Coordinates of C-alpha atoms and ligand atoms in Angstrom, one line a residue:
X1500 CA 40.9 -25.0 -48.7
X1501 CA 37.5 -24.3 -50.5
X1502 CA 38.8 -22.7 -54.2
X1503 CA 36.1 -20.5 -55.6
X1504 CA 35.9 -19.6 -59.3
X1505 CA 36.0 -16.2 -58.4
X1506 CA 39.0 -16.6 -56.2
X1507 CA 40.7 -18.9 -58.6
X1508 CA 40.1 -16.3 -61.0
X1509 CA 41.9 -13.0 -58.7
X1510 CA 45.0 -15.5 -58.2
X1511 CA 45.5 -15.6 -62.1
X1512 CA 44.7 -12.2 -62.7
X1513 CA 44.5 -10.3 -59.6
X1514 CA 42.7 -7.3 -61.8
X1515 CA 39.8 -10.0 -62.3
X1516 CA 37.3 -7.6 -60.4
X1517 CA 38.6 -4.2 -62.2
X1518 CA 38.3 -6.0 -65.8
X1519 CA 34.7 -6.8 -64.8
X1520 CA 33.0 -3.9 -63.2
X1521 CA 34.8 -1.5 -65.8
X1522 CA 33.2 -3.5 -68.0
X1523 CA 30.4 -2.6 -66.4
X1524 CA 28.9 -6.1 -66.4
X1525 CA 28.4 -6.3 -63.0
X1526 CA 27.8 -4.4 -59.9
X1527 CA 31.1 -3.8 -58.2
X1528 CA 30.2 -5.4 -54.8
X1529 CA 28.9 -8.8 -56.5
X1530 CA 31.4 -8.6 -58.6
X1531 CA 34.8 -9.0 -55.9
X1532 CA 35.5 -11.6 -53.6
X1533 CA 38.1 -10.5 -50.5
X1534 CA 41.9 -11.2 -52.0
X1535 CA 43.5 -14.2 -51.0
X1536 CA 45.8 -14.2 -48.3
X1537 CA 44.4 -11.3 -46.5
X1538 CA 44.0 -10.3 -43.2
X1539 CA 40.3 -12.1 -42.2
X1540 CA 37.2 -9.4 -41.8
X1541 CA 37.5 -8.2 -37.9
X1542 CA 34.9 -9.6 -35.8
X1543 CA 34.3 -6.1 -34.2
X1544 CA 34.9 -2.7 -34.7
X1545 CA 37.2 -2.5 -31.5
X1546 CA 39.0 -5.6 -33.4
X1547 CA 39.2 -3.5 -36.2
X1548 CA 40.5 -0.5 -35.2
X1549 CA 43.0 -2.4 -32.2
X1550 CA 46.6 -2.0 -34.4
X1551 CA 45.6 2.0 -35.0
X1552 CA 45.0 2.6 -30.7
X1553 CA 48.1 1.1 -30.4
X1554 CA 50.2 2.7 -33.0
X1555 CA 49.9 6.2 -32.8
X1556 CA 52.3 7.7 -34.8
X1557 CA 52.8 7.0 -38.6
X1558 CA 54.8 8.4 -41.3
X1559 CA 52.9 10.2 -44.4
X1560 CA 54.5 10.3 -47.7
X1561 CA 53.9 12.6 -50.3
X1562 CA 55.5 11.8 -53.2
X1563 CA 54.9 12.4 -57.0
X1564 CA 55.6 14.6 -60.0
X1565 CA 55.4 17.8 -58.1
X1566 CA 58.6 17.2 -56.3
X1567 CA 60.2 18.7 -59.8
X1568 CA 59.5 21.6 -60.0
X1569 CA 59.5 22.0 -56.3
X1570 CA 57.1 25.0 -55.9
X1571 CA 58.6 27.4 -58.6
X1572 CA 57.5 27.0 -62.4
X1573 CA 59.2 28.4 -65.7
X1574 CA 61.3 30.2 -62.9
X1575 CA 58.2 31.3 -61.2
X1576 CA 57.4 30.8 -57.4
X1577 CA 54.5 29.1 -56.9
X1578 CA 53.5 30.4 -53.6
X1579 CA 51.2 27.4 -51.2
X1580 CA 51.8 24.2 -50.7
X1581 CA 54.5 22.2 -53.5
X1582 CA 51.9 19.4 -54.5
X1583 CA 49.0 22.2 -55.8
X1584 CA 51.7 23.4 -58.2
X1585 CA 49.6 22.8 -61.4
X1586 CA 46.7 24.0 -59.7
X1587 CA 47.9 27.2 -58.6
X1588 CA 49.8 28.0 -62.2
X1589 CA 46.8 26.5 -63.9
X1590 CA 49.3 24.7 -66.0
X1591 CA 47.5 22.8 -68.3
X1592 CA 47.4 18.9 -68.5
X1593 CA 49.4 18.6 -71.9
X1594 CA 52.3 20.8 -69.8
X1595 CA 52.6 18.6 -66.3
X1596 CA 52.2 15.6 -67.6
X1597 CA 55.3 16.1 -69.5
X1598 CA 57.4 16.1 -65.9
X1599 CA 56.6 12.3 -66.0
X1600 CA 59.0 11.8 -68.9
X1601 CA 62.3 13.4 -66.4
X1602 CA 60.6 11.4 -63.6
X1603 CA 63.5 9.4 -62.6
X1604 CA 64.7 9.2 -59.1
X1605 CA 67.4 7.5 -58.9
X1606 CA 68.1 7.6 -55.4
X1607 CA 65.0 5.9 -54.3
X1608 CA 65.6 3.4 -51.4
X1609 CA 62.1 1.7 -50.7
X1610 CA 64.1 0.0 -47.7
X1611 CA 65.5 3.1 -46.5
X1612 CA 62.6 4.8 -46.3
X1613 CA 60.8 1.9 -44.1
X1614 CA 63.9 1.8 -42.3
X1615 CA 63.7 5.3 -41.6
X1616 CA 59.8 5.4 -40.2
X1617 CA 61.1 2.8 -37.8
X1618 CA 63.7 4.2 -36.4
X1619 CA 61.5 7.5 -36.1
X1620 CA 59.5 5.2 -33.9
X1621 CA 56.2 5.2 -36.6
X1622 CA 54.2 2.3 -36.5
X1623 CA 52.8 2.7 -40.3
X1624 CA 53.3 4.3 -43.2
X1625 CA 50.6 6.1 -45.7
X1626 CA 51.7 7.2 -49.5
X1627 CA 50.1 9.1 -52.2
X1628 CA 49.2 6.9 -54.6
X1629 CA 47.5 9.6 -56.4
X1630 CA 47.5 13.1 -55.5
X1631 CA 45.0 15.5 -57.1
X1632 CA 47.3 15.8 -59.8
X1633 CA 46.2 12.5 -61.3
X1634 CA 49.4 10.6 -61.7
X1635 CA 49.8 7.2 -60.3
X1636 CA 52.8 6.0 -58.5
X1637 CA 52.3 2.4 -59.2
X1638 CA 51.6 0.7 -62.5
X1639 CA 48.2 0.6 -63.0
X1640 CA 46.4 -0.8 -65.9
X1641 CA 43.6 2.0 -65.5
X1642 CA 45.8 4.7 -66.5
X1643 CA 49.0 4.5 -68.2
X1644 CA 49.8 8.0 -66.7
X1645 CA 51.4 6.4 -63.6
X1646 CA 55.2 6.2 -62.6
X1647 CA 55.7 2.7 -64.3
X1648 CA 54.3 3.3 -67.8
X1649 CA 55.1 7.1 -67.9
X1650 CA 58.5 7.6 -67.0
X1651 CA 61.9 6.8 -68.0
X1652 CA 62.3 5.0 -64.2
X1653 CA 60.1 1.9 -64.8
X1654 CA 59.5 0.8 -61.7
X1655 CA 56.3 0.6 -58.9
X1656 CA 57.1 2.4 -56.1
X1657 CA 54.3 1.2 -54.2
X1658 CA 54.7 -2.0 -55.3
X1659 CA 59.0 -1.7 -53.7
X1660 CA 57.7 0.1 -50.7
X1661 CA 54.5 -2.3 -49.9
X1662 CA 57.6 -5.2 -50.0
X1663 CA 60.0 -3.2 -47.9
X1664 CA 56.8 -3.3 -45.6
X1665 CA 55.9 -6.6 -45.5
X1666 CA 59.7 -7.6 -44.8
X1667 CA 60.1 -4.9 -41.6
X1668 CA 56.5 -5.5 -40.2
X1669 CA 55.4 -1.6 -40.7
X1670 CA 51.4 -1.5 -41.8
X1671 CA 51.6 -0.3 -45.1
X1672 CA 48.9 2.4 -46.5
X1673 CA 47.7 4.4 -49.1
X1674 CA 46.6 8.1 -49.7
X1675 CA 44.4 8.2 -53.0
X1676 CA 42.5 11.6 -54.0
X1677 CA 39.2 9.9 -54.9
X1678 CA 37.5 13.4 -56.2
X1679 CA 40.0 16.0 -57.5
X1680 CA 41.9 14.4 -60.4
X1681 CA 43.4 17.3 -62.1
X1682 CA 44.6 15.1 -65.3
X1683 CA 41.4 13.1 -65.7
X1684 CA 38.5 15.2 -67.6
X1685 CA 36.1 14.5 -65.5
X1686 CA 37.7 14.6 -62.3
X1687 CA 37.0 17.7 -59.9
X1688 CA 39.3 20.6 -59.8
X1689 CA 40.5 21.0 -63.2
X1690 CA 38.8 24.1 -64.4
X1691 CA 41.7 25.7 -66.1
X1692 CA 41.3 22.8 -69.1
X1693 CA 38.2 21.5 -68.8
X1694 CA 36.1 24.0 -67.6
X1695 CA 33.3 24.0 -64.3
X1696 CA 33.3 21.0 -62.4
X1697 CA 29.4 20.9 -62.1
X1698 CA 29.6 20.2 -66.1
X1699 CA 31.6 17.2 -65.9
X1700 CA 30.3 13.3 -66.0
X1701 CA 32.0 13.1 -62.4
X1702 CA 30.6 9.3 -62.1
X1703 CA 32.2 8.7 -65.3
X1704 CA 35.5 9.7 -63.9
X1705 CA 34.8 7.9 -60.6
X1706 CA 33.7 4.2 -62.5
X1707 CA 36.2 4.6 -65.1
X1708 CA 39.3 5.3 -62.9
X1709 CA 39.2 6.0 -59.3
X1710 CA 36.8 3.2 -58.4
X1711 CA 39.0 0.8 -60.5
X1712 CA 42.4 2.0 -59.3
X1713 CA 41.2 1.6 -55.4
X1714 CA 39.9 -1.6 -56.9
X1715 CA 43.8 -2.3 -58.2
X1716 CA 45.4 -1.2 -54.6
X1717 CA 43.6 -3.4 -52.8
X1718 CA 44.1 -6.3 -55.0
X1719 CA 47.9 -5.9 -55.7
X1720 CA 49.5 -4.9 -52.9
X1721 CA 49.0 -7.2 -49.7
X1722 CA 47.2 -6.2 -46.5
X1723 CA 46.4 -2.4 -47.0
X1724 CA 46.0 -1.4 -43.4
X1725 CA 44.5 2.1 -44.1
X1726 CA 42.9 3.8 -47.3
X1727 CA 43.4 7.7 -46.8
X1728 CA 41.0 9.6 -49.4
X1729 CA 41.0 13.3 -49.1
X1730 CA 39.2 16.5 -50.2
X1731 CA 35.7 14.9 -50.6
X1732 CA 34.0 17.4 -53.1
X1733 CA 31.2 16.2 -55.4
X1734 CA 31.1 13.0 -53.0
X1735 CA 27.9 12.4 -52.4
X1736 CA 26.8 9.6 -49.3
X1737 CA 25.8 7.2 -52.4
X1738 CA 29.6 7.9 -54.6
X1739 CA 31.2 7.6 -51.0
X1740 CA 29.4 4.2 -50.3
X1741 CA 31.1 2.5 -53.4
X1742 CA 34.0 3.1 -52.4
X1743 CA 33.3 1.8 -49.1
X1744 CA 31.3 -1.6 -50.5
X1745 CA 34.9 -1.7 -52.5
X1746 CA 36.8 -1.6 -49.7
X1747 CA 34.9 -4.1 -47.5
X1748 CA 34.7 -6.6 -50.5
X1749 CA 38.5 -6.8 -51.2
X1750 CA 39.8 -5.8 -47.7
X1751 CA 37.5 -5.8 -44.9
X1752 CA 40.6 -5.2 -42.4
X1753 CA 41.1 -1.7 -44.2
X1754 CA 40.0 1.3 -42.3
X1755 CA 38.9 4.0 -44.0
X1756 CA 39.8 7.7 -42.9
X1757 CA 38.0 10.5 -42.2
X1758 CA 37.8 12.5 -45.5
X1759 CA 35.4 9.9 -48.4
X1760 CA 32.4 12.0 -48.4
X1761 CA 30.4 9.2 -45.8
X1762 CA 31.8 7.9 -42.5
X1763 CA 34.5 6.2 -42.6
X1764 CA 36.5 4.5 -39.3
X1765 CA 37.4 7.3 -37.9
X1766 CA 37.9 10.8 -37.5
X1767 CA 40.5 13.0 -39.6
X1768 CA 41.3 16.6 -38.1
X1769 CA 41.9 19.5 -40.4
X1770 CA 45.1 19.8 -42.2
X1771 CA 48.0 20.0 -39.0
X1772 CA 44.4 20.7 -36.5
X1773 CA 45.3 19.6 -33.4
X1774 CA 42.1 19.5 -31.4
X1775 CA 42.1 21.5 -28.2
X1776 CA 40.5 19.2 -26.0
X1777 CA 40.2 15.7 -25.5
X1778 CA 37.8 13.3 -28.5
X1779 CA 36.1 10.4 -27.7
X1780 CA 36.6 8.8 -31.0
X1781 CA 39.1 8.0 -32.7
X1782 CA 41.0 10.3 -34.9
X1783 CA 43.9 11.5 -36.6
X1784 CA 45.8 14.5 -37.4
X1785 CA 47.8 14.3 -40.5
X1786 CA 50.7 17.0 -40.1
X1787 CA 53.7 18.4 -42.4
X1788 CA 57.4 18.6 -40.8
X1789 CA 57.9 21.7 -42.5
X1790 CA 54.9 23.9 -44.0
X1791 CA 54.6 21.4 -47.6
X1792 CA 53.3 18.4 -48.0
X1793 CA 55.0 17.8 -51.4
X1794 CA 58.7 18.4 -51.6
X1795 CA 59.3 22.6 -52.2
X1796 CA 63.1 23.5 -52.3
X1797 CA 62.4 26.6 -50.9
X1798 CA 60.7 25.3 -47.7
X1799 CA 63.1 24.8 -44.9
X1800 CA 61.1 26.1 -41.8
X1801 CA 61.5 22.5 -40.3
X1802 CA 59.5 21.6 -37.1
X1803 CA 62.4 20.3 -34.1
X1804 CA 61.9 17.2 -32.6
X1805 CA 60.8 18.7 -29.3
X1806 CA 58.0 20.4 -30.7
X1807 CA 57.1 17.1 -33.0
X1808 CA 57.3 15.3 -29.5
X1809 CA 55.3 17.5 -28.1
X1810 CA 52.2 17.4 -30.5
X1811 CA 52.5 13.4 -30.2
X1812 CA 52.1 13.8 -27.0
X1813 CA 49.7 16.4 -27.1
X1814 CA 47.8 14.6 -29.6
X1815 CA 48.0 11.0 -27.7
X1816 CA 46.7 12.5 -24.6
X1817 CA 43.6 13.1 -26.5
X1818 CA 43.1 10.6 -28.2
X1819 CA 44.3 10.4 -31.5
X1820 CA 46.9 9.6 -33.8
X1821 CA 49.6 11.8 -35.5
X1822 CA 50.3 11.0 -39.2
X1823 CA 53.5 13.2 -39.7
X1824 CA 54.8 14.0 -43.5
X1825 CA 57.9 14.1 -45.2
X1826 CA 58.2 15.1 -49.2
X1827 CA 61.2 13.5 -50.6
X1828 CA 62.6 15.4 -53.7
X1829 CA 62.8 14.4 -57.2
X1830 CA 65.7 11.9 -56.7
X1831 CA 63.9 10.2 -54.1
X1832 CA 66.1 11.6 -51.0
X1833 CA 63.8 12.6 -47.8
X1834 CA 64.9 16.1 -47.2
X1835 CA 67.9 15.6 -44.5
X1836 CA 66.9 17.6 -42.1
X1837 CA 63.4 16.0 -41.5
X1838 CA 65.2 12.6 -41.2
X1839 CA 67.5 14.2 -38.6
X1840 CA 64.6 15.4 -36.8
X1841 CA 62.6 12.4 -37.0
X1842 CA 65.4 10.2 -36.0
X1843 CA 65.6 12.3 -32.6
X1844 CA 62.1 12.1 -32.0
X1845 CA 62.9 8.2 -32.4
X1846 CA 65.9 8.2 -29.6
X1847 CA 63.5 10.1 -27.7
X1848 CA 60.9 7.4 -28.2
X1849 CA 62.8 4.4 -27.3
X1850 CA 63.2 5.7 -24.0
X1851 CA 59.7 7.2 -23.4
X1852 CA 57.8 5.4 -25.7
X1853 CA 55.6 3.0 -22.7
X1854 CA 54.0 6.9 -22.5
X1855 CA 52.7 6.9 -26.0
X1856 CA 52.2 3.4 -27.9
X1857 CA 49.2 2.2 -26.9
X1858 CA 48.2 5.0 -24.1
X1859 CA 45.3 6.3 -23.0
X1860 CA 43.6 9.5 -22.8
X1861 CA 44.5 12.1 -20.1
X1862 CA 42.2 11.2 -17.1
X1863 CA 42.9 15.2 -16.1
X1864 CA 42.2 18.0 -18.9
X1865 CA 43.2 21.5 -17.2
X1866 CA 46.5 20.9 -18.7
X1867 CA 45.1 21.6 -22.5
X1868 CA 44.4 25.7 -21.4
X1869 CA 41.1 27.3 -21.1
X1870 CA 39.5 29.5 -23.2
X1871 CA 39.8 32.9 -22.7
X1872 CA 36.8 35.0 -21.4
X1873 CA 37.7 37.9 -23.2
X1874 CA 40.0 37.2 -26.3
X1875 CA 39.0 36.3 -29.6
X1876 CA 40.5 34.3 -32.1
X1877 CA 40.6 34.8 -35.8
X1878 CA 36.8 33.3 -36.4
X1879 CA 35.3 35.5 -33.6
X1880 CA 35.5 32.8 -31.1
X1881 CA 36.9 32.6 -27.8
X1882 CA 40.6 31.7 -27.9
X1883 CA 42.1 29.0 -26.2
X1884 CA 45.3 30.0 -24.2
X1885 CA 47.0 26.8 -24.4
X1886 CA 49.2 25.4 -21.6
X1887 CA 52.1 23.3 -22.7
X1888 CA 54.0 22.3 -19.0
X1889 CA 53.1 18.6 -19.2
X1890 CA 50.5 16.5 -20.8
X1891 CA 49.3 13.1 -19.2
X1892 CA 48.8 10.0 -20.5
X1893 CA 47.7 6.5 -19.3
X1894 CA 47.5 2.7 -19.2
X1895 CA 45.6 0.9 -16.6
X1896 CA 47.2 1.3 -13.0
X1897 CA 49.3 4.0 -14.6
X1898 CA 49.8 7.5 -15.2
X1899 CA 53.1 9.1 -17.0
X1900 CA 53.5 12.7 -17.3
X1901 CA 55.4 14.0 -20.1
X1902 CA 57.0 17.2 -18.6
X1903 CA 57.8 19.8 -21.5
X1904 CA 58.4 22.2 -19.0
X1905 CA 61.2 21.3 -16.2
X1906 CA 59.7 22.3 -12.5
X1907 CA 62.0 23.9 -10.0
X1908 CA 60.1 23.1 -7.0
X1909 CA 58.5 19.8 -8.2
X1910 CA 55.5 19.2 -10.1
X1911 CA 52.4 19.9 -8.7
X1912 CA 50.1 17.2 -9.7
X1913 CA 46.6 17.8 -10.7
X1914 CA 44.1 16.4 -8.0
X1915 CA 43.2 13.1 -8.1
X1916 CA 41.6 10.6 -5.2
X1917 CA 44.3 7.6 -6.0
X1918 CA 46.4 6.7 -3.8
X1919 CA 50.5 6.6 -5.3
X1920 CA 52.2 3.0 -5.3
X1921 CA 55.1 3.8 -6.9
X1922 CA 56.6 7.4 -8.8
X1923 CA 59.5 7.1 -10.9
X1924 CA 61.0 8.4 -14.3
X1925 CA 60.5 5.8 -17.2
X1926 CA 64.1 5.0 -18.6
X1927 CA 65.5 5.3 -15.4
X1928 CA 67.0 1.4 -15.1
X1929 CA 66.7 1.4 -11.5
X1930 CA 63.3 3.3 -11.0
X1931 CA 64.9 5.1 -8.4
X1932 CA 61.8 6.5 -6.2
X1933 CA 60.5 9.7 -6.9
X1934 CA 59.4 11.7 -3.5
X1935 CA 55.7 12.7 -3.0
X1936 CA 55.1 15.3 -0.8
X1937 CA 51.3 16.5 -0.1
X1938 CA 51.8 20.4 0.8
X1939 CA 48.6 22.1 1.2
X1940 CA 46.5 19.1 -0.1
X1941 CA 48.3 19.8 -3.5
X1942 CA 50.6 15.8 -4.2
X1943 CA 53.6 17.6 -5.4
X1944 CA 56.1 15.3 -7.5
X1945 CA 60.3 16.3 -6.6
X1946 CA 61.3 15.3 -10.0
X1947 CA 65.1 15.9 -10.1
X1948 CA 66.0 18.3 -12.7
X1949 CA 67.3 16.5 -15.3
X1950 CA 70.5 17.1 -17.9
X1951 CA 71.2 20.0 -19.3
X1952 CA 69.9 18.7 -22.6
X1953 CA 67.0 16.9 -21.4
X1954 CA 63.5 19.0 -23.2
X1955 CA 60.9 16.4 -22.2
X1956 CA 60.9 13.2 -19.9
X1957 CA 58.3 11.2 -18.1
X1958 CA 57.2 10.8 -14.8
X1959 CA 55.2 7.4 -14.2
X1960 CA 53.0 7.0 -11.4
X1961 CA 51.9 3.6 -10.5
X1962 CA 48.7 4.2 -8.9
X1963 CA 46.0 1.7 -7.1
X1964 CA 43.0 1.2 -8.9
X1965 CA 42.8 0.9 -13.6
X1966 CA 40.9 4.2 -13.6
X1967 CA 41.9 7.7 -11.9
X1968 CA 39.3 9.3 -9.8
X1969 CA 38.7 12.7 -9.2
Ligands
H79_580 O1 47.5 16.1 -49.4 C1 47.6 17.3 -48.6 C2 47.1 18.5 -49.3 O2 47.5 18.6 -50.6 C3 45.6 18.2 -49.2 N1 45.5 17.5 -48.0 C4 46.7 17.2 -47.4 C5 46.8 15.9 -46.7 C6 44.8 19.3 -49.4 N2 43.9 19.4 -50.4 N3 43.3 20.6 -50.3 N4 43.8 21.2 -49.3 C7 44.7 20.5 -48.7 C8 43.4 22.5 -49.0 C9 44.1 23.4 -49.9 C10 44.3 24.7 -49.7 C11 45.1 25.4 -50.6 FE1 44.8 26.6 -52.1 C12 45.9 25.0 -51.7 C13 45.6 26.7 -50.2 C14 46.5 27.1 -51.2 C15 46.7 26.0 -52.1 C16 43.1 26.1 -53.1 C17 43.9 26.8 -53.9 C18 42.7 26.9 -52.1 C19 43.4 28.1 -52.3 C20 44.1 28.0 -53.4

């Protein structure tokens, strides 16, 4: 193997390229070499992108100082979402950064939490890093106000959950607020203490500690599948390209969401925005369990599993991903009844799952709803009456309905010119044959009615041809 100084050099000191361009020696993209040991650049976008098309469903985690005071300070409810806590009470920076010194969950089970995204059936897992609040849950050497060096726990999360990772075979990324940074003077959204963000030396903020700390993510923690920035205000195309040349230096594998300010790899939906119709891209929704992102005691309006099984498969049959959050609480527990929920979803995935990992788009797109010719929604536009019986999606030579809605006469299947090899539930062992009757030129499936229990199950049609026609 060829050794380079420079890769000789990130071995030793794997902050080699941070030390440097902080320094501000040297550009930051002639300054890095890729990390050793890393996944190899992806000799096509397709390449790139193949583990996210297949995974479809990942775990978020938000996690960090906020999970404290849980939505309420000085026995005040802080009414939103639990992570914009000292943004909503303005509290200022000498304040909040004092909850890092009774940061000290206990409970925290790296391996538990890994454990617990795969048993949910979630194929990768994405943490804050740094929320807007500015506090690092890893130990950096940009900023000593991270969980290591700040608290009375002393250890790197990321650094626990990146091996729990590694050892399970989940993908493994990170959330990091590239523009707000609520602690750093310089950062945006901090008004409260240090005054209009169009005064601040933002660039300073950006070379001096959000450019390096990416810089430290990507060099400490193994193969970073996904880098999930957020809330790109003040990101300019040019500020949004350095993070990118960053990215592509160290780890060219990494995708890059949908929220840096440029383009990234792909597409990320509003805030739990589920599109109504099909996208031809690729794309994401990240979506809370309950209403928070960030643990709030008060918040307990959890979503069931069938409705988090439906919006997979809602989301799946258009095309994206669904990046689902949990906020576990100051001693490290993920709220119970999330776990519960997710583990259903799971069951309910090792049965069904053929329908979602790695499936295709719905051929068919009448199921979605229409939009109403008369009603408005809130903006003034027509609103979409959405239809939630079934929702279809597909691999080549097949086509599985995921029936939300249990037929009493059979289910009438949308018109398509294919003839039916084969109709049969998934998870039935035998793949008994489902009947097909044509009545009226309408193919009309006689799905049994299923347990009493049963909220969703799939119908698969094997069908002649890869691709339905109409
Ligand atoms: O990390 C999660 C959120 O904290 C973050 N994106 C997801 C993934 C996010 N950042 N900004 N927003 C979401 C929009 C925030 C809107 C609000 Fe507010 C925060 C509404 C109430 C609190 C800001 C402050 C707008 C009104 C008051």
């Amino acid at each position: 193997m060829k050794t380079t100084v420079r890769s000789w050099f990130c071995r030793i000191c794997p902050l080699f390229p941070a030390f440097i361009f902080m320094a501000g020696a040297v550009a930051p993209s002639a300054a890095m070499a890729q990390v050793a040991g890393m996944p190899p650049a992806p000799k096509s976008q397709d390449e790139k992108m193949a583990w996210f098309r297949e995974a479809k469903f990942g775990l978020f985690i938000h996690w960090g100082l906020y999970a404290i005071p849980a939505g309420e300070w000085k026995g005040q409810r802080s009414p939103g979402i639990g992570e914009w806590v000292m943004h909503r009470m303005k509290i200022p920076v000498r304040e909040y950064e004092q909850l890092a010194s009774q940061f000290n969950p206990f409970k925290f089970d790296a391996e538990e939490w890994v454990k617990m995204a795969e048993d949910a059936g979630m194929k990768y897992i994405v943490i804050t890093s740094k929320h807007h609040d500015g506090f690092a849950m890893y130990r950096s050497k940009v900023s000593p106000y991270n969980v290591f060096d700040a608290t009375p726990f002393k250890r790197d999360v990321l650094k626990e959950l990146a091996d729990a990772c590694a050892k399970r075979g989940m993908q493994f990324g990170f959330y990091y607020s590239q523009a707000q940074d609520w602690h750093d003077p310089n950062g945006a959204g901090n008004t409260w203490d240090f005054g209009p963000d169009e005064k601040k030396d933002f660039d300073n903020y950006l070379r001096a500690k959000a450019e390096p700390q990416v810089t430290e993510l990507l060099t400490g923690y193994g193969p970073i599948c996904l880098i999930w920035f957020d809330t790109p205000r003040m990101m300019t195309p040019e500020r949004g390209k350095r993070f990118v040349d960053i990215v592509h230096q160290l780890q060219p594998a990494t995708l890059i969401d949908g929220r840096l300010g440029i383009q990234g790899d792909y597409h990320s939906t509003g805030d739990n925005a589920i599109p109504n119709l099909t996208r031809n891209d690729d794309w994401e929704t990240p979506a809370t369990v309950n209403h928070t992102w960030g643990f709030r005691r008060d918040d307990e309006d959890w979503k069931s599993p069938t409705e988090i099984i439906f919006k997979l498969l809602d989301i799946v049959s258009k095309g994206g991903n669904y990046l689902l959050n949990v906020g576990p609480d100051a001693d490290g527990i993920i709220p119970q009844p999330s776990v519960d929920n997710l583990r259903t979803v799971g069951r309910w995935l090792k049965v069904y799952g053929e329908a979602v990992y790695g499936a295709g788009r719905s051929p068919f797109g009448e199921e979605f709803g229409e939009f109403s010719p008369t009603q408005k929604d809130r903006n003034g536009q027509p609103l979409f009456l959405v239809r939630n019986d079934w929702r279809c999606t597909t691999k080549p030579g097949k086509l599985y309905f995921t029936l939300f809605t249990i037929p009493r006469e059979g289910l009438d299947l949308p018109a398509f010119k294919n003839p039916i090899t084969k109709a049969y539930l998934l998870g039935d062992r035998e793949k008994k044959e489902i009947t097909i009757e044509t009545i009226n030129g309408v193919r009309v499936a006689r799905v049994p009615r299923p347990g009493p229990h049963a909220t969703s199950y799939v119908l698969c049609l094997e069908i002649k041809g890869d691709t339905v026609e109409r």
